[in-house]
Short mmCIF file of N, CA and C in Angstrom, two decimals:
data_model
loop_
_atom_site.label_atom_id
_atom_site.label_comp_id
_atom_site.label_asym_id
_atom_site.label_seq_id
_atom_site.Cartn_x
_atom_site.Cartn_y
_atom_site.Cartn_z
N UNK M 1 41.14 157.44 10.28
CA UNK M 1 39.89 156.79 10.57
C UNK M 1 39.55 157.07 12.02
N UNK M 2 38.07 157.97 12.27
CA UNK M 2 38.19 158.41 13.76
C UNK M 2 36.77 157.18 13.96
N UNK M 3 37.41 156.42 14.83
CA UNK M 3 35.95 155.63 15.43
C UNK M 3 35.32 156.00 16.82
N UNK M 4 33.98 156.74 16.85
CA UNK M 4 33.07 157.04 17.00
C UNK M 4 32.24 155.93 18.35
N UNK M 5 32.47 156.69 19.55
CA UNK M 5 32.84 155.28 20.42
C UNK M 5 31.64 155.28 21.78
N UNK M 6 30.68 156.35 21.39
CA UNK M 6 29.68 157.02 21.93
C UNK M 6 28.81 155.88 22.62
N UNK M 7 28.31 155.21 23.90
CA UNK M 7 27.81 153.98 24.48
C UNK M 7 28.40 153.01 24.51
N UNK M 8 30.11 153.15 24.40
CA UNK M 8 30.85 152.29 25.00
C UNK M 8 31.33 151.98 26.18
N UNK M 9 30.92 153.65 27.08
CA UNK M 9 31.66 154.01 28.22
C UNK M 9 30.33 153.49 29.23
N UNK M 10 29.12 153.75 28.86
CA UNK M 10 28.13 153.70 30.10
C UNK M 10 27.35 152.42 30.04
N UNK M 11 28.40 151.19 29.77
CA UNK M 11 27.58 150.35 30.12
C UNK M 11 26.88 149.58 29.10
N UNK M 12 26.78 148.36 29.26
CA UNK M 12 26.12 147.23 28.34
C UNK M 12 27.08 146.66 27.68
N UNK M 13 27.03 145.34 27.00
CA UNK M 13 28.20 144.73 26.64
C UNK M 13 27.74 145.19 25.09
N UNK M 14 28.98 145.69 24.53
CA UNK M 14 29.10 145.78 23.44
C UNK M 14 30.39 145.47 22.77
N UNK M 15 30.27 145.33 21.54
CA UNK M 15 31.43 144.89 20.69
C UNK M 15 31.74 145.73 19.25
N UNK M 16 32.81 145.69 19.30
CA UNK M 16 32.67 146.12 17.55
C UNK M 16 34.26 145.58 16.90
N UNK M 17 34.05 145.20 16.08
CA UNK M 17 35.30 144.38 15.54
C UNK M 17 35.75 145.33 14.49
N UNK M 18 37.29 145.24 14.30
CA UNK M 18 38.20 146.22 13.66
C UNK M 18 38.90 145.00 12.40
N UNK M 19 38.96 145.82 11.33
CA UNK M 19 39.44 145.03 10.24
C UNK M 19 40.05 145.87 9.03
N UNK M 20 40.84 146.33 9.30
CA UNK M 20 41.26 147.74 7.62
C UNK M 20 42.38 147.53 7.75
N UNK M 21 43.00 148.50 6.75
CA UNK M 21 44.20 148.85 6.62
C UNK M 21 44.58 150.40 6.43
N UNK M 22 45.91 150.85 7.39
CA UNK M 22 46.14 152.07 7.49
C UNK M 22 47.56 152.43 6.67
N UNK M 23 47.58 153.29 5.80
CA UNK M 23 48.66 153.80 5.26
C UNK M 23 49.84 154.48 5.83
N UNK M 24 50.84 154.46 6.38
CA UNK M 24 51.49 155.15 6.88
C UNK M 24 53.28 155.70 5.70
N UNK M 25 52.77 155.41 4.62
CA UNK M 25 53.74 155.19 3.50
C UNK M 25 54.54 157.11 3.54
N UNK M 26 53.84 157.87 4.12
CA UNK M 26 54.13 159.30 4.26
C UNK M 26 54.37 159.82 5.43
N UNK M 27 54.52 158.89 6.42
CA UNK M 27 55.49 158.99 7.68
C UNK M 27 56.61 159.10 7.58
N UNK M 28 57.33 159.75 8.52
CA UNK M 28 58.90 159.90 8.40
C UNK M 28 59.36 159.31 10.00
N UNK M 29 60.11 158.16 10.14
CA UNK M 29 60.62 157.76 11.18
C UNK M 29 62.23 157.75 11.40
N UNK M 30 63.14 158.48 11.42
CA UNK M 30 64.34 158.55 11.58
C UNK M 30 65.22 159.44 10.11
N UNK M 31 63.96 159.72 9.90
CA UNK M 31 64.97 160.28 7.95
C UNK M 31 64.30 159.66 6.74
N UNK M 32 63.89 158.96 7.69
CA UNK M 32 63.20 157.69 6.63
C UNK M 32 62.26 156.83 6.35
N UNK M 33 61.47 157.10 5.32
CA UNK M 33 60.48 156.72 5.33
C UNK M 33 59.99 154.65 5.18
N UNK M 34 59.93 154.22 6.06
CA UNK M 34 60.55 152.77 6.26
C UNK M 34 59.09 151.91 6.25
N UNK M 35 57.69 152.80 6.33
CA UNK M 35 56.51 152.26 6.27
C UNK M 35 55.72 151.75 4.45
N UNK M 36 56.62 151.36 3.85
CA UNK M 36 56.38 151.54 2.57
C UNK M 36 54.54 151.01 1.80
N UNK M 37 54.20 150.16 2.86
CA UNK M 37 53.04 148.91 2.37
C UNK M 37 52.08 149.06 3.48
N UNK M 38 50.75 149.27 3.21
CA UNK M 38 49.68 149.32 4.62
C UNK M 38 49.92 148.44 5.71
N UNK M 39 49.43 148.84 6.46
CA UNK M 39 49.82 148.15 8.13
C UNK M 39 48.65 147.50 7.98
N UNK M 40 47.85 146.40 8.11
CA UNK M 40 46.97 145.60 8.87
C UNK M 40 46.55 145.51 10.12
N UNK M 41 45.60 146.05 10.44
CA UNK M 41 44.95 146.18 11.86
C UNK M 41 43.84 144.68 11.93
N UNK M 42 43.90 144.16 12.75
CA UNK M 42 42.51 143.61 13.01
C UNK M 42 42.46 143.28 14.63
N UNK M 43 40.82 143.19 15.24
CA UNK M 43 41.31 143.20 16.66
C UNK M 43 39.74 143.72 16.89
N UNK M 44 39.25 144.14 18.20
CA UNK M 44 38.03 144.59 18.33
C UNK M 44 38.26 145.57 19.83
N UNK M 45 37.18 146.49 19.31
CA UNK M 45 36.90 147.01 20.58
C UNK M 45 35.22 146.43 21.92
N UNK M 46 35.39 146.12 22.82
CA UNK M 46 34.71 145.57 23.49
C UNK M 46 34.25 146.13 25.05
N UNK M 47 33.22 146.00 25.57
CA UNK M 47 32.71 146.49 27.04
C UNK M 47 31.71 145.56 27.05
N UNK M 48 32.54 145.07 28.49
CA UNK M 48 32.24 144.19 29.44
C UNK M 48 32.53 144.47 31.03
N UNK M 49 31.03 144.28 31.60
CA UNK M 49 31.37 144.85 33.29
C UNK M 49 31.70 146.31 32.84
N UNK M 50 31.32 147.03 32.44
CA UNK M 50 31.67 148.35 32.74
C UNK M 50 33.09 148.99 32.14
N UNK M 51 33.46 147.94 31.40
CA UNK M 51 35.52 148.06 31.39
C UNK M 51 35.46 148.21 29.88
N UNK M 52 36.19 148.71 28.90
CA UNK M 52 36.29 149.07 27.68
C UNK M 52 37.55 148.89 27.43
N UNK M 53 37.79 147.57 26.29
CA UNK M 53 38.97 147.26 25.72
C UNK M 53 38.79 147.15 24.80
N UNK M 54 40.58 147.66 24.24
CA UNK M 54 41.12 147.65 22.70
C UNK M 54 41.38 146.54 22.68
N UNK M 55 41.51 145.95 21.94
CA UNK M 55 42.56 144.51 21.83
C UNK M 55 42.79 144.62 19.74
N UNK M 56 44.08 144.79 19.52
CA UNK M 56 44.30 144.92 18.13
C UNK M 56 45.76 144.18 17.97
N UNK M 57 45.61 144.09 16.67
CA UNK M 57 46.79 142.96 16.10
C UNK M 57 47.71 143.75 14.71
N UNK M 58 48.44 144.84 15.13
CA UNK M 58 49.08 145.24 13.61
C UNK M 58 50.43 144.98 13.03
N UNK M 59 50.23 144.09 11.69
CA UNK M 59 51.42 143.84 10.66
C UNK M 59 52.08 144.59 10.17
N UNK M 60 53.13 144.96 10.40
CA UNK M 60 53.51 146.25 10.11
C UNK M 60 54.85 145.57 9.23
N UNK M 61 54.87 146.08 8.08
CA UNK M 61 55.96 145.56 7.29
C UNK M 61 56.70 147.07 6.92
N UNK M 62 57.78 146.42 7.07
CA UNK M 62 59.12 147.68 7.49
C UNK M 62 60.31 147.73 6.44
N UNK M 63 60.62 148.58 5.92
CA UNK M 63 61.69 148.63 4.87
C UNK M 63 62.23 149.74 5.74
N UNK M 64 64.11 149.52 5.87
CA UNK M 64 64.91 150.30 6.31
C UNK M 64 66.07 149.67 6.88
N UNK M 65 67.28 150.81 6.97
CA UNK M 65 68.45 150.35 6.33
C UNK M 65 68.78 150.15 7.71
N UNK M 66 70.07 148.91 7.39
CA UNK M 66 70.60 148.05 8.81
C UNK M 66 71.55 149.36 9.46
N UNK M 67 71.21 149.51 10.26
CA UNK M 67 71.94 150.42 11.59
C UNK M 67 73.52 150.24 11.81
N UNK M 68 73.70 148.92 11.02
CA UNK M 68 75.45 148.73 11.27
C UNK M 68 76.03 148.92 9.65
N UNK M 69 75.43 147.88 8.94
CA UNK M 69 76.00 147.97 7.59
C UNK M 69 75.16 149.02 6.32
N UNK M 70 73.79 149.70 6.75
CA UNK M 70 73.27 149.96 5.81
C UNK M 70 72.52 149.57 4.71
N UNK M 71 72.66 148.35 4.73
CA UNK M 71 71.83 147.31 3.34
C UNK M 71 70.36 147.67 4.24
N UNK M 72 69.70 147.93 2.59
CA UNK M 72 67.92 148.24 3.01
C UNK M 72 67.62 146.76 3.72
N UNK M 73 66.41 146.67 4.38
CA UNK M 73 66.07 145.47 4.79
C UNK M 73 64.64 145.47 5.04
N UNK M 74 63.87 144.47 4.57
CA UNK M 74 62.62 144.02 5.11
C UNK M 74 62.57 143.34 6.15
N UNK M 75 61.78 143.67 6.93
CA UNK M 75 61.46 143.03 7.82
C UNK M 75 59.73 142.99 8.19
N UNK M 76 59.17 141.98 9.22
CA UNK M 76 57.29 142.13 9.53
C UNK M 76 57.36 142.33 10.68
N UNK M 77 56.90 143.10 11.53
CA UNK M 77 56.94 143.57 13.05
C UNK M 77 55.36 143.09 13.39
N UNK M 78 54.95 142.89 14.24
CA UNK M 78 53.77 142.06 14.82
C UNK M 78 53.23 143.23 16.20
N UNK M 79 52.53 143.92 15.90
CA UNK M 79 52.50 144.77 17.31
C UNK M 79 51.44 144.28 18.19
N UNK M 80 50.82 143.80 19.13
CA UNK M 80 49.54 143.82 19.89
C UNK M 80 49.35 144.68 20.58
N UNK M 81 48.40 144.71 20.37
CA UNK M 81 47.65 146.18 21.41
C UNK M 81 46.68 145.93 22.33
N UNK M 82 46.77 145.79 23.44
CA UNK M 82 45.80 145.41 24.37
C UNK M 82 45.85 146.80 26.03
N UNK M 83 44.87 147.45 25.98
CA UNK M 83 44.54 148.51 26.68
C UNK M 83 43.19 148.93 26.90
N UNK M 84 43.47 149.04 27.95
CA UNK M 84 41.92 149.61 28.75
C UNK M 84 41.38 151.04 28.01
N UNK M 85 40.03 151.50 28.00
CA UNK M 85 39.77 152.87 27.49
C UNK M 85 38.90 153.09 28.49
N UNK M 86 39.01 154.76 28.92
CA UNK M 86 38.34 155.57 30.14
C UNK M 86 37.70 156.63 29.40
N UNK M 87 36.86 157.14 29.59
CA UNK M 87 36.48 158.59 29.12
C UNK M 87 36.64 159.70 29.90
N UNK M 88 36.94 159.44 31.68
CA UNK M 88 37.53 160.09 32.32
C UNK M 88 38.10 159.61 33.20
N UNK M 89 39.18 160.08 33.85
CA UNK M 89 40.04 159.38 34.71
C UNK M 89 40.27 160.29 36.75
N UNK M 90 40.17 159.55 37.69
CA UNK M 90 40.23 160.37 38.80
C UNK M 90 41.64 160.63 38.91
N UNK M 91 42.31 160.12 38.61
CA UNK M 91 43.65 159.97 38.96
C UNK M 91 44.39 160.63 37.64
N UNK M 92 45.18 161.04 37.45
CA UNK M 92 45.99 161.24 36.07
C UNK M 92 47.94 160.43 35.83
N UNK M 93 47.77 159.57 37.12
CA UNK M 93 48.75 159.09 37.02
C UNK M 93 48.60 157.62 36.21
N UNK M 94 47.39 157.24 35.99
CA UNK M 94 47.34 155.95 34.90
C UNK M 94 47.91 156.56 33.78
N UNK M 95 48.92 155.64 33.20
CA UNK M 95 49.99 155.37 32.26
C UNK M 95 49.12 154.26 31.41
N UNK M 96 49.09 153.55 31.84
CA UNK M 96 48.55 152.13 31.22
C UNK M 96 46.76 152.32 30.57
N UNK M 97 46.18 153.71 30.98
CA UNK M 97 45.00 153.36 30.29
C UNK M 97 44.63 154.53 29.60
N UNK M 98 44.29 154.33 28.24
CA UNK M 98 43.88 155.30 27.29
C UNK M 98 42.81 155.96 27.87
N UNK M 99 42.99 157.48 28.01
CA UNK M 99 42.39 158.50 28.15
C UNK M 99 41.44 158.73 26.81
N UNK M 100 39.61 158.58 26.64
CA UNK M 100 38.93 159.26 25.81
C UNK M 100 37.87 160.00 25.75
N UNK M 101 38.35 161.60 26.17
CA UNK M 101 37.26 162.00 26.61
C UNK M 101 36.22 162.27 25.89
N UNK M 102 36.84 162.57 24.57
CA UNK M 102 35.37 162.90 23.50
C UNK M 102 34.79 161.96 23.09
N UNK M 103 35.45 160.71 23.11
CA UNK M 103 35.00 158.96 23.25
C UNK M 103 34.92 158.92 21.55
N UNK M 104 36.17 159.49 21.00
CA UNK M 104 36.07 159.55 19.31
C UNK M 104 37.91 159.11 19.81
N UNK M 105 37.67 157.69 18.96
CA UNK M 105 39.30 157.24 18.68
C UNK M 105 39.84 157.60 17.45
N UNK M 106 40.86 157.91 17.24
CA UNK M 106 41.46 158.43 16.15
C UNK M 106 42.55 156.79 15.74
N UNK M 107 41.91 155.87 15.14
CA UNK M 107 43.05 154.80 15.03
C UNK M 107 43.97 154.96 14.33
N UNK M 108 44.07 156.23 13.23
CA UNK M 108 45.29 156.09 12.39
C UNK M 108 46.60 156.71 13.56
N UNK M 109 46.17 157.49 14.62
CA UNK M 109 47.24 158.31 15.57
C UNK M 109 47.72 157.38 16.86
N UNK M 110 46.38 156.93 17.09
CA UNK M 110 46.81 155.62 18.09
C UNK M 110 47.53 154.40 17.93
N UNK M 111 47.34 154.08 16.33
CA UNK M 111 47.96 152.54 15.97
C UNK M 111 49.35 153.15 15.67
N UNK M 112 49.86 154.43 15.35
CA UNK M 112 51.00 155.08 14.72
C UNK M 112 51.82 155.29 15.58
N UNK M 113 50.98 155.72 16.90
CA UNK M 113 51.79 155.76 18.09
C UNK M 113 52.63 154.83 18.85
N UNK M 114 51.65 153.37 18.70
CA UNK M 114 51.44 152.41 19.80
C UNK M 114 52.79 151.56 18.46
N UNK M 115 52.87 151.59 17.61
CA UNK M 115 53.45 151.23 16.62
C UNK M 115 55.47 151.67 16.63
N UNK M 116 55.14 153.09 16.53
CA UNK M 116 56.68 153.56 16.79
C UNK M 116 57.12 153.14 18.36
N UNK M 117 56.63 153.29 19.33
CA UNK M 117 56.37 152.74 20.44
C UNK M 117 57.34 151.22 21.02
N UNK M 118 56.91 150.24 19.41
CA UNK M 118 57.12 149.23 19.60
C UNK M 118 58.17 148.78 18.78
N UNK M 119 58.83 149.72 17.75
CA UNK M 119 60.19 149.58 17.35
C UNK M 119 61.16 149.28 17.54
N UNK M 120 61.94 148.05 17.00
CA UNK M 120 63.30 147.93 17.63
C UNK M 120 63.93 148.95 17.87
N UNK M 121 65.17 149.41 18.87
CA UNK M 121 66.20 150.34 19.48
C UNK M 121 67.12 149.89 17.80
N UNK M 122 67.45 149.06 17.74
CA UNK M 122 68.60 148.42 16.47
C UNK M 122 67.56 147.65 15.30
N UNK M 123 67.54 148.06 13.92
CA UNK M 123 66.96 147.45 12.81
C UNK M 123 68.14 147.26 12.54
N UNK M 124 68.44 145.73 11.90
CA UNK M 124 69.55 144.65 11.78
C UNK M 124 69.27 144.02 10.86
N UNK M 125 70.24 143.56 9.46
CA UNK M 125 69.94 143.02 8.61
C UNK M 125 69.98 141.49 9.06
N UNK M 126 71.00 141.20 9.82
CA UNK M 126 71.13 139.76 10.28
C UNK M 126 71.46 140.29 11.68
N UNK M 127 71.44 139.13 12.47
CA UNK M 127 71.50 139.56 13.97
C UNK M 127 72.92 139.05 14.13
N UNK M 128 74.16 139.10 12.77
CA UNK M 128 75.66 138.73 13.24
C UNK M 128 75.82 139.32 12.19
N UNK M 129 75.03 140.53 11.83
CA UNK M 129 75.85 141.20 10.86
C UNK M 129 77.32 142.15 11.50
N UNK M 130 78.19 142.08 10.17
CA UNK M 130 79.44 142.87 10.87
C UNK M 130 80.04 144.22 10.72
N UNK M 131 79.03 144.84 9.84
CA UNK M 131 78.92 146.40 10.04
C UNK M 131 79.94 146.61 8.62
N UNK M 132 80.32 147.66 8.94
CA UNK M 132 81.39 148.51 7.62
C UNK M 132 82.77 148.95 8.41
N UNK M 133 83.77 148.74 7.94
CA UNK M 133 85.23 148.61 7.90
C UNK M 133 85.23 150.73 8.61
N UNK M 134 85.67 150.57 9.41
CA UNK M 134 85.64 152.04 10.41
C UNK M 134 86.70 153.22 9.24
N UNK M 135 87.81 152.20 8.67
CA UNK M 135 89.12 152.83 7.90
C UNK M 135 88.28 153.16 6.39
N UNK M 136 87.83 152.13 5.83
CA UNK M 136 87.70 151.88 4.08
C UNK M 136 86.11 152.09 3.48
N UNK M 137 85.32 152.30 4.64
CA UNK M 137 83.90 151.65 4.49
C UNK M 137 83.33 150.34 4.16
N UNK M 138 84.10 149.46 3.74
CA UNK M 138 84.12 147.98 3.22
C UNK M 138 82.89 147.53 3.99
N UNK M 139 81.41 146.91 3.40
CA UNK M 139 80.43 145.83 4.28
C UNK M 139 81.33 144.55 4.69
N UNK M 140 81.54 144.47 6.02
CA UNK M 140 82.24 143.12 6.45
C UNK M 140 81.94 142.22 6.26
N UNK M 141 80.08 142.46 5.71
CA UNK M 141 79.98 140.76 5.70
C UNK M 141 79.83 140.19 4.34
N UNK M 142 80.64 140.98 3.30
CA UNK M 142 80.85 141.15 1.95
C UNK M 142 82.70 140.24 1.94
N UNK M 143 83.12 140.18 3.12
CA UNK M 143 84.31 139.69 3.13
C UNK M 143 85.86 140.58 4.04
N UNK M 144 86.49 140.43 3.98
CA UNK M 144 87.54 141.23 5.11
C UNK M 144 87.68 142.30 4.26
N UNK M 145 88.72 143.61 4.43
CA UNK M 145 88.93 144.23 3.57
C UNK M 145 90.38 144.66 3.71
N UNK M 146 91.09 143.65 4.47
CA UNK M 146 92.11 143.88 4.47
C UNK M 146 92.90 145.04 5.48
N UNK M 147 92.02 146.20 5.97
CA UNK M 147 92.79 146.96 6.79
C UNK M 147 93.26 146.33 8.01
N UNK M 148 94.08 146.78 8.49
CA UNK M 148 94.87 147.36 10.01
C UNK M 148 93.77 147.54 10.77
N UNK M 149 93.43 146.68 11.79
CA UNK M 149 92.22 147.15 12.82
C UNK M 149 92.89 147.31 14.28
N UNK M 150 93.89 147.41 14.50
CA UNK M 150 94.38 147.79 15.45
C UNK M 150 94.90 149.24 15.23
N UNK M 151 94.00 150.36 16.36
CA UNK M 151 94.79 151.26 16.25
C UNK M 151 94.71 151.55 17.87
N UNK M 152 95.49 152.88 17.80
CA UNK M 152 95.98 153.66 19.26
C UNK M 152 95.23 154.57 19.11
N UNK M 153 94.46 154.49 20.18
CA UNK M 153 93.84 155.86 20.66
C UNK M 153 95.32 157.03 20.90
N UNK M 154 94.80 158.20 19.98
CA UNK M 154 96.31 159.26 20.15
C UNK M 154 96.92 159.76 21.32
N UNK M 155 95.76 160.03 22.26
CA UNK M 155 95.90 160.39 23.36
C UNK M 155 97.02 159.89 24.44
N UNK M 156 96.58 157.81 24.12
CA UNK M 156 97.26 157.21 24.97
C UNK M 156 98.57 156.58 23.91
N UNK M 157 99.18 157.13 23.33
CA UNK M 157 100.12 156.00 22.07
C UNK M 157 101.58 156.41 22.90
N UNK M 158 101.38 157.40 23.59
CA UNK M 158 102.92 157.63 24.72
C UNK M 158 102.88 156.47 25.44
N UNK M 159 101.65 155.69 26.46
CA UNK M 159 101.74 154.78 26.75
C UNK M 159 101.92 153.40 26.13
N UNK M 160 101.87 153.37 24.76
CA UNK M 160 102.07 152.13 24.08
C UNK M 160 103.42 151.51 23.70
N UNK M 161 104.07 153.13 23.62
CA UNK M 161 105.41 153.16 23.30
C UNK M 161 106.25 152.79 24.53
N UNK M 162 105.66 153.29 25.53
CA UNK M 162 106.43 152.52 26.69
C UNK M 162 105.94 150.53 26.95
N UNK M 163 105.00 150.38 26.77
CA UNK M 163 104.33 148.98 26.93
C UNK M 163 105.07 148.04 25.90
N UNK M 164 105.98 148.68 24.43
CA UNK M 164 106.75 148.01 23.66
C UNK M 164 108.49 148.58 24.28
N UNK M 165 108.66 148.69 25.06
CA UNK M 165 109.97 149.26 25.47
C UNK M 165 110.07 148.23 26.36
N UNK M 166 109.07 147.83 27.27
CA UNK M 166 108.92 147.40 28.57
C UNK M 166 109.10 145.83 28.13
N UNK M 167 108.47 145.12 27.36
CA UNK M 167 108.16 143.95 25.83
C UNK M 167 109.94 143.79 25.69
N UNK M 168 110.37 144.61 25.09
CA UNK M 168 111.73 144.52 24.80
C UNK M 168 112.72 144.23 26.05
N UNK M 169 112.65 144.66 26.86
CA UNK M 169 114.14 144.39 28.14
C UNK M 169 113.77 143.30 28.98
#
């Protein structure tokens, strides 16, 4: 959806309010396609004083597997979007304000952006989940699985053998 943004830049207060939904079900974010259900945008674009703001609100509902144990997981991510828009800039070191020079927004690339952007570093089924057994694969939080979780790094097990010698006398 490219919105068409032509007498936003030079002035007069204008408004235009945003309300759809964008598909992103054919994105690929890590291997995996985790956008399964439309994202919800709503929010408006506005100029006032000369200044041109986004201000948007997207629901982004997320299917994808926990980072420790693997169980798929839903989750609703809440993104806000609040940013200035320029059609040209003197400086090119603004970070913080959307560059538009053809003054045509592309919201499915901007909300997609501003979206991955805002992704957890860790998707977590529970925030005390206990991952999978390093030896057996076992989900820990399915119950113990019984291995040996103490091991020796190989490198250092000459030193362990002395640290139980040392234990002994």
């Amino acid at each position: 959806m490219v919105l068409d943004l032509k007498g936003f830049f030079n002035g007069g207060n204008r408004e235009f309010k945003i309300e759809t939904e964008l598909d992103f079900s054919g994105e690929e974010y890590g291997g995996e396609h985790i956008f399964p259900n439309p994202v919800a945008v709503i929010g408006k674009i506005s100029n006032k004083a000369d200044v041109t703001h986004i201000d948007l609100v997207c629901k982004v509902p997320i299917v994808k597997s926990c980072d420790r144990c693997g169980k798929m997981t839903a989750k609703d991510l809440t993104v806000n979007i609040n940013r200035v828009a320029v059609n040209h800039l003197e400086r090119e070191e603004d970070d913080e304000i959307l560059l538009i020079p053809d003054e045509k927004l592309d919201l499915y690339e901007f909300c997609f952006g501003e979206i991955l952007l805002s992704l957890p570093m860790k998707h977590l089924c529970s925030e005390d989940c206990k991952g999978i057994c390093l030896n057996c694969g076992k989900n820990l939080n399915e119950g113990s699985c019984g291995c040996v979780t103490k091991s020796i790094d190989p490198r250092l097990e000459v030193l362990a053998t002395l640290l139980e010698q040392d234990q002994e006398d």
